[in-house]
mmCIF file of C-alpha atoms in Angstrom:
data_model
loop_
_atom_site.group_PDB
_atom_site.id
_atom_site.type_symbol
_atom_site.label_atom_id
_atom_site.label_comp_id
_atom_site.label_asym_id
_atom_site.label_seq_id
_atom_site.Cartn_x
_atom_site.Cartn_y
_atom_site.Cartn_z
ATOM 1 C CA MET A 247 10.080 -7.731 -82.474
ATOM 2 C CA ALA A 248 10.318 -5.882 -85.773
ATOM 3 C CA LYS A 249 8.041 -3.277 -87.296
ATOM 4 C CA PHE A 250 7.755 -2.708 -91.047
ATOM 5 C CA THR A 251 5.988 0.397 -92.340
ATOM 6 C CA VAL A 252 5.206 0.678 -96.062
ATOM 7 C CA TYR A 253 5.320 4.120 -97.701
ATOM 8 C CA PHE A 254 4.195 5.222 -101.158
ATOM 9 C CA LYS A 255 5.085 8.754 -102.266
ATOM 10 C CA GLU A 256 6.208 9.489 -98.673
ATOM 11 C CA LYS A 257 2.785 8.549 -97.277
ATOM 12 C CA ALA A 258 2.434 5.621 -94.881
ATOM 13 C CA ILE A 259 -0.088 3.116 -96.246
ATOM 14 C CA GLN A 260 0.363 0.144 -93.879
ATOM 15 C CA SER A 261 2.422 -0.988 -90.897
ATOM 16 C CA HIS A 262 2.825 -4.343 -89.147
ATOM 17 C CA ILE A 263 4.740 -5.772 -86.191
ATOM 18 C CA PHE A 264 6.285 -9.235 -86.496
ATOM 19 C CA ASP A 265 7.833 -11.532 -83.897
ATOM 20 C CA SER A 266 10.492 -14.199 -84.494
ATOM 21 C CA LYS A 267 9.576 -15.854 -87.796
ATOM 22 C CA LYS A 268 10.128 -15.803 -91.539
ATOM 23 C CA LEU A 269 8.452 -12.837 -93.173
ATOM 24 C CA HIS A 270 7.673 -13.039 -96.908
ATOM 25 C CA ILE A 271 7.323 -9.806 -98.873
ATOM 26 C CA GLY A 272 5.837 -9.516 -102.353
ATOM 27 C CA ARG A 273 2.869 -8.751 -104.597
ATOM 28 C CA ASP A 274 1.096 -12.098 -104.207
ATOM 29 C CA GLU A 275 -1.627 -12.290 -101.549
ATOM 30 C CA THR A 276 0.069 -15.289 -99.907
ATOM 31 C CA ASN A 277 2.835 -13.020 -98.561
ATOM 32 C CA ASP A 278 2.956 -11.781 -94.967
ATOM 33 C CA LEU A 279 3.636 -8.226 -96.150
ATOM 34 C CA ILE A 280 1.799 -7.513 -99.418
ATOM 35 C CA ILE A 281 2.852 -4.649 -101.707
ATOM 36 C CA ASP A 282 0.330 -4.455 -104.531
ATOM 37 C CA ASN A 283 2.370 -3.011 -107.390
ATOM 38 C CA LEU A 284 3.642 -4.452 -110.687
ATOM 39 C CA ALA A 285 7.143 -3.225 -109.859
ATOM 40 C CA VAL A 286 7.150 -5.718 -106.973
ATOM 41 C CA ALA A 287 7.694 -9.430 -107.652
ATOM 42 C CA PRO A 288 5.021 -11.946 -106.569
ATOM 43 C CA ALA A 289 7.694 -13.289 -104.179
ATOM 44 C CA HIS A 290 10.182 -10.445 -103.817
ATOM 45 C CA ALA A 291 12.082 -10.998 -100.552
ATOM 46 C CA VAL A 292 12.157 -12.966 -97.324
ATOM 47 C CA VAL A 293 13.102 -11.614 -93.909
ATOM 48 C CA VAL A 294 14.335 -13.920 -91.162
ATOM 49 C CA ILE A 295 13.670 -12.483 -87.703
ATOM 50 C CA LYS A 296 15.641 -14.315 -85.041
ATOM 51 C CA ASP A 297 16.844 -13.133 -81.643
ATOM 52 C CA ASN A 298 18.464 -9.722 -82.166
ATOM 53 C CA ASN A 299 19.068 -10.141 -85.901
ATOM 54 C CA CYS A 300 16.848 -9.375 -88.864
ATOM 55 C CA ILE A 301 18.194 -10.634 -92.201
ATOM 56 C CA ILE A 302 16.611 -9.792 -95.565
ATOM 57 C CA LYS A 303 17.223 -11.867 -98.709
ATOM 58 C CA GLN A 304 16.309 -11.085 -102.318
ATOM 59 C CA LEU A 305 14.297 -13.893 -103.970
ATOM 60 C CA ASN A 306 14.199 -12.787 -107.603
ATOM 61 C CA ASP A 307 17.182 -11.503 -109.607
ATOM 62 C CA ASP A 308 14.848 -9.559 -111.914
ATOM 63 C CA TYR A 309 13.411 -7.625 -108.975
ATOM 64 C CA PRO A 310 16.228 -6.097 -106.918
ATOM 65 C CA ILE A 311 15.955 -4.542 -103.484
ATOM 66 C CA LEU A 312 17.755 -1.414 -102.344
ATOM 67 C CA ILE A 313 18.710 -0.845 -98.721
ATOM 68 C CA ASN A 314 19.363 2.830 -98.067
ATOM 69 C CA LYS A 315 19.606 3.241 -101.881
ATOM 70 C CA ILE A 316 22.273 0.513 -102.228
ATOM 71 C CA LYS A 317 21.536 -2.774 -104.052
ATOM 72 C CA ALA A 318 21.818 -5.838 -101.856
ATOM 73 C CA GLN A 319 20.941 -9.497 -102.347
ATOM 74 C CA GLU A 320 21.254 -10.169 -98.625
ATOM 75 C CA ALA A 321 21.817 -7.910 -95.642
ATOM 76 C CA ILE A 322 21.393 -7.583 -91.881
ATOM 77 C CA LEU A 323 18.851 -4.851 -91.274
ATOM 78 C CA LYS A 324 19.546 -2.033 -88.842
ATOM 79 C CA ASN A 325 17.037 0.190 -87.088
ATOM 80 C CA ASN A 326 15.525 2.815 -89.453
ATOM 81 C CA ASP A 327 16.875 1.133 -92.608
ATOM 82 C CA LYS A 328 14.915 2.097 -95.728
ATOM 83 C CA ILE A 329 14.212 -0.793 -98.103
ATOM 84 C CA THR A 330 13.047 0.055 -101.624
ATOM 85 C CA PHE A 331 10.696 -2.269 -103.517
ATOM 86 C CA GLY A 332 9.931 -0.670 -106.876
ATOM 87 C CA LYS A 333 8.216 2.638 -106.063
ATOM 88 C CA HIS A 334 7.511 1.687 -102.459
ATOM 89 C CA THR A 335 9.704 2.231 -99.417
ATOM 90 C CA VAL A 336 9.586 0.012 -96.345
ATOM 91 C CA ILE A 337 11.112 1.317 -93.110
ATOM 92 C CA TYR A 338 12.373 -1.282 -90.644
ATOM 93 C CA ASN A 339 12.269 -0.535 -86.926
ATOM 94 C CA VAL A 340 13.164 -2.353 -83.749
ATOM 95 C CA THR A 341 10.266 -1.431 -81.477
ATOM 96 C CA GLU A 342 12.534 -0.702 -78.515
ATOM 97 C CA SER A 343 14.336 2.132 -80.341
ATOM 98 C CA VAL A 344 14.186 5.685 -79.034
ATOM 99 C CA ILE A 345 14.141 9.129 -80.630
ATOM 100 C CA GLY A 346 14.680 12.537 -79.099
ATOM 101 C CA THR A 347 11.557 14.681 -78.835
ATOM 102 C CA GLY A 348 13.109 18.116 -78.722
ATOM 103 C CA SER A 349 11.494 18.851 -75.336
ATOM 104 C CA LYS A 350 12.566 18.216 -71.730
ATOM 105 C CA MET A 351 10.439 16.361 -69.207
ATOM 106 C CA SER A 352 9.359 18.751 -66.477
ATOM 107 C CA SER A 353 10.201 17.951 -62.856
ATOM 108 C CA ASP A 354 6.543 17.460 -61.890
ATOM 109 C CA VAL A 355 6.093 14.811 -64.616
ATOM 110 C CA ASN A 356 9.267 13.048 -63.502
ATOM 111 C CA THR A 357 7.979 12.978 -59.927
ATOM 112 C CA LEU A 358 4.646 11.540 -61.022
ATOM 113 C CA ASN A 359 6.417 8.913 -63.119
ATOM 114 C CA GLY A 360 8.309 7.732 -60.083
ATOM 115 C CA LYS A 361 5.097 7.336 -58.095
ATOM 116 C CA LEU A 362 2.966 5.771 -60.823
ATOM 117 C CA ASN A 363 5.226 3.416 -62.780
ATOM 118 C CA ASP A 364 4.763 0.526 -60.321
ATOM 119 C CA LYS A 365 0.967 0.739 -60.690
ATOM 120 C CA VAL A 366 0.890 0.253 -64.472
ATOM 121 C CA GLN A 367 3.465 -2.484 -65.036
ATOM 122 C CA HIS A 368 0.803 -4.883 -66.351
ATOM 123 C CA ILE A 369 -0.263 -2.548 -69.196
ATOM 124 C CA LEU A 370 1.031 -3.539 -72.647
ATOM 125 C CA GLU A 371 3.857 -1.346 -73.909
ATOM 126 C CA ALA A 372 2.930 1.251 -76.530
ATOM 127 C CA ASN A 373 4.829 3.517 -78.915
ATOM 128 C CA LEU A 374 4.507 6.465 -81.248
ATOM 129 C CA GLN A 375 5.999 6.217 -84.744
ATOM 130 C CA VAL A 376 6.799 9.403 -86.654
ATOM 131 C CA MET A 377 5.003 9.300 -90.011
ATOM 132 C CA ASP A 378 6.536 12.324 -91.770
ATOM 133 C CA GLY A 379 9.223 15.007 -91.514
ATOM 134 C CA THR A 380 12.942 14.608 -90.893
ATOM 135 C CA HIS A 381 12.459 11.818 -88.330
ATOM 136 C CA ILE A 382 10.117 9.723 -90.491
ATOM 137 C CA GLY A 383 9.959 6.107 -89.326
ATOM 138 C CA ARG A 384 11.481 6.755 -85.909
ATOM 139 C CA ILE A 385 9.830 5.229 -82.831
ATOM 140 C CA LEU A 386 9.223 6.774 -79.400
ATOM 141 C CA PRO A 387 8.406 4.184 -76.702
ATOM 142 C CA LEU A 388 5.818 5.297 -74.133
ATOM 143 C CA LYS A 389 7.373 3.503 -71.169
ATOM 144 C CA LYS A 390 6.757 6.072 -68.450
ATOM 145 C CA ALA A 391 3.539 6.683 -66.549
ATOM 146 C CA MET A 392 3.430 10.123 -68.152
ATOM 147 C CA THR A 393 5.178 11.292 -71.328
ATOM 148 C CA ARG A 394 5.326 14.963 -72.269
ATOM 149 C CA LEU A 395 5.712 15.940 -75.939
ATOM 150 C CA GLY A 396 5.973 19.280 -77.731
ATOM 151 C CA HIS A 397 7.132 22.727 -76.709
ATOM 152 C CA SER A 398 5.622 26.062 -75.765
ATOM 153 C CA GLY A 399 4.111 27.967 -78.673
ATOM 154 C CA SER A 400 3.573 24.874 -80.822
ATOM 155 C CA GLY A 401 1.450 22.788 -78.460
ATOM 156 C CA ILE A 402 2.255 20.445 -75.585
ATOM 157 C CA ILE A 403 0.538 17.122 -74.893
ATOM 158 C CA ILE A 404 0.716 14.590 -72.091
ATOM 159 C CA ILE A 405 0.237 10.869 -72.751
ATOM 160 C CA SER A 406 -0.724 9.060 -69.552
ATOM 161 C CA LYS A 407 -0.286 5.329 -69.034
ATOM 162 C CA ARG A 408 -3.121 4.073 -66.829
ATOM 163 C CA LYS A 409 -4.529 0.670 -65.925
ATOM 164 C CA GLU A 410 -7.345 1.347 -68.439
ATOM 165 C CA GLY A 411 -4.894 2.108 -71.259
ATOM 166 C CA TYR A 412 -3.210 5.201 -72.732
ATOM 167 C CA PHE A 413 -4.817 8.650 -72.625
ATOM 168 C CA VAL A 414 -3.744 11.883 -74.313
ATOM 169 C CA SER A 415 -4.575 15.389 -73.118
ATOM 170 C CA SER A 416 -3.395 18.891 -73.942
ATOM 171 C CA LEU A 417 -1.138 20.793 -71.559
ATOM 172 C CA GLU A 418 -0.980 23.796 -73.884
ATOM 173 C CA ALA A 419 -3.941 24.210 -76.247
ATOM 174 C CA ASN A 420 -3.241 24.472 -79.989
ATOM 175 C CA ASP A 421 -5.737 24.106 -82.861
ATOM 176 C CA GLY A 422 -3.108 22.194 -84.840
ATOM 177 C CA THR A 423 -2.928 19.427 -82.236
ATOM 178 C CA THR A 424 -5.282 16.691 -83.418
ATOM 179 C CA ILE A 425 -6.193 13.054 -82.820
ATOM 180 C CA ASN A 426 -7.479 11.367 -85.993
ATOM 181 C CA LYS A 427 -8.011 14.855 -87.508
ATOM 182 C CA GLN A 428 -10.111 16.020 -84.528
ATOM 183 C CA THR A 429 -8.796 18.959 -82.502
ATOM 184 C CA LEU A 430 -7.692 17.859 -79.031
ATOM 185 C CA LYS A 431 -8.176 21.210 -77.201
ATOM 186 C CA ASP A 432 -9.267 20.567 -73.579
ATOM 187 C CA LYS A 433 -10.380 16.955 -74.081
ATOM 188 C CA THR A 434 -8.812 13.765 -72.728
ATOM 189 C CA ILE A 435 -8.908 10.974 -75.304
ATOM 190 C CA HIS A 436 -8.349 7.244 -74.874
ATOM 191 C CA LEU A 437 -5.818 6.209 -77.533
ATOM 192 C CA ASN A 438 -6.547 3.153 -79.663
ATOM 193 C CA ASN A 439 -4.181 1.122 -81.834
ATOM 194 C CA ASN A 440 -3.193 3.005 -85.042
ATOM 195 C CA ASP A 441 -4.620 6.370 -83.919
ATOM 196 C CA ILE A 442 -2.854 9.312 -85.571
ATOM 197 C CA VAL A 443 -1.583 12.109 -83.335
ATOM 198 C CA VAL A 444 -0.550 15.388 -85.004
ATOM 199 C CA LEU A 445 1.628 17.726 -82.926
ATOM 200 C CA ASP A 446 3.495 20.736 -84.300
ATOM 201 C CA ASN A 447 2.704 19.611 -87.903
ATOM 202 C CA VAL A 448 4.284 16.189 -87.286
ATOM 203 C CA SER A 449 2.096 13.067 -87.638
ATOM 204 C CA MET A 450 2.706 10.152 -85.274
ATOM 205 C CA GLN A 451 0.965 6.764 -85.214
ATOM 206 C CA PHE A 452 0.125 5.231 -81.849
ATOM 207 C CA PHE A 453 0.522 1.454 -81.695
ATOM 208 C CA ILE A 454 0.574 -1.182 -78.971
ATOM 209 C CA ASP A 455 3.183 -3.956 -78.885
ATOM 210 C CA SER A 456 1.565 -7.316 -79.534
#
């Protein structure tokens, strides 16, 4: 599967996950991914998602596309490629990609993961996508029964994968740690698709693989 996140002035405004298919991008409402801006052609580009390849093709010579700031009429997309359509940027991600978190998993969490993973195999896979900062667009899969994020002094959270879904709680309280702009503190919150988690001034969007 492929995820496309649309940014305008470095702010994420929409994101979608697509399976194997043809994906049409443009200004017209008939497109699969709509970018409502006059700098974008009504039919700007088409993306062919097949097996492990994702190929993008320009449809209009008067409306070029830039991939990582380089003009291209056709190209094979790679994870974290930045595609420019007028004043908008679209970041392409393979949902199985991984980023480093800057923190090590503690031994107690690793032990719990070993005991709990077999009990939650039926739960749909979920991910966090970084929405700003130096790792913008990167994806962190939440494959383990428990995932620890953050570091001491800046807030630490635990995301637990249970049979009821994904739950986030604070291991080290910090007023800057929020879920949808609400301080987490000592609460445990059930995460829903597209919830925004802010940890150490970095925004991350929670999403479930379809």
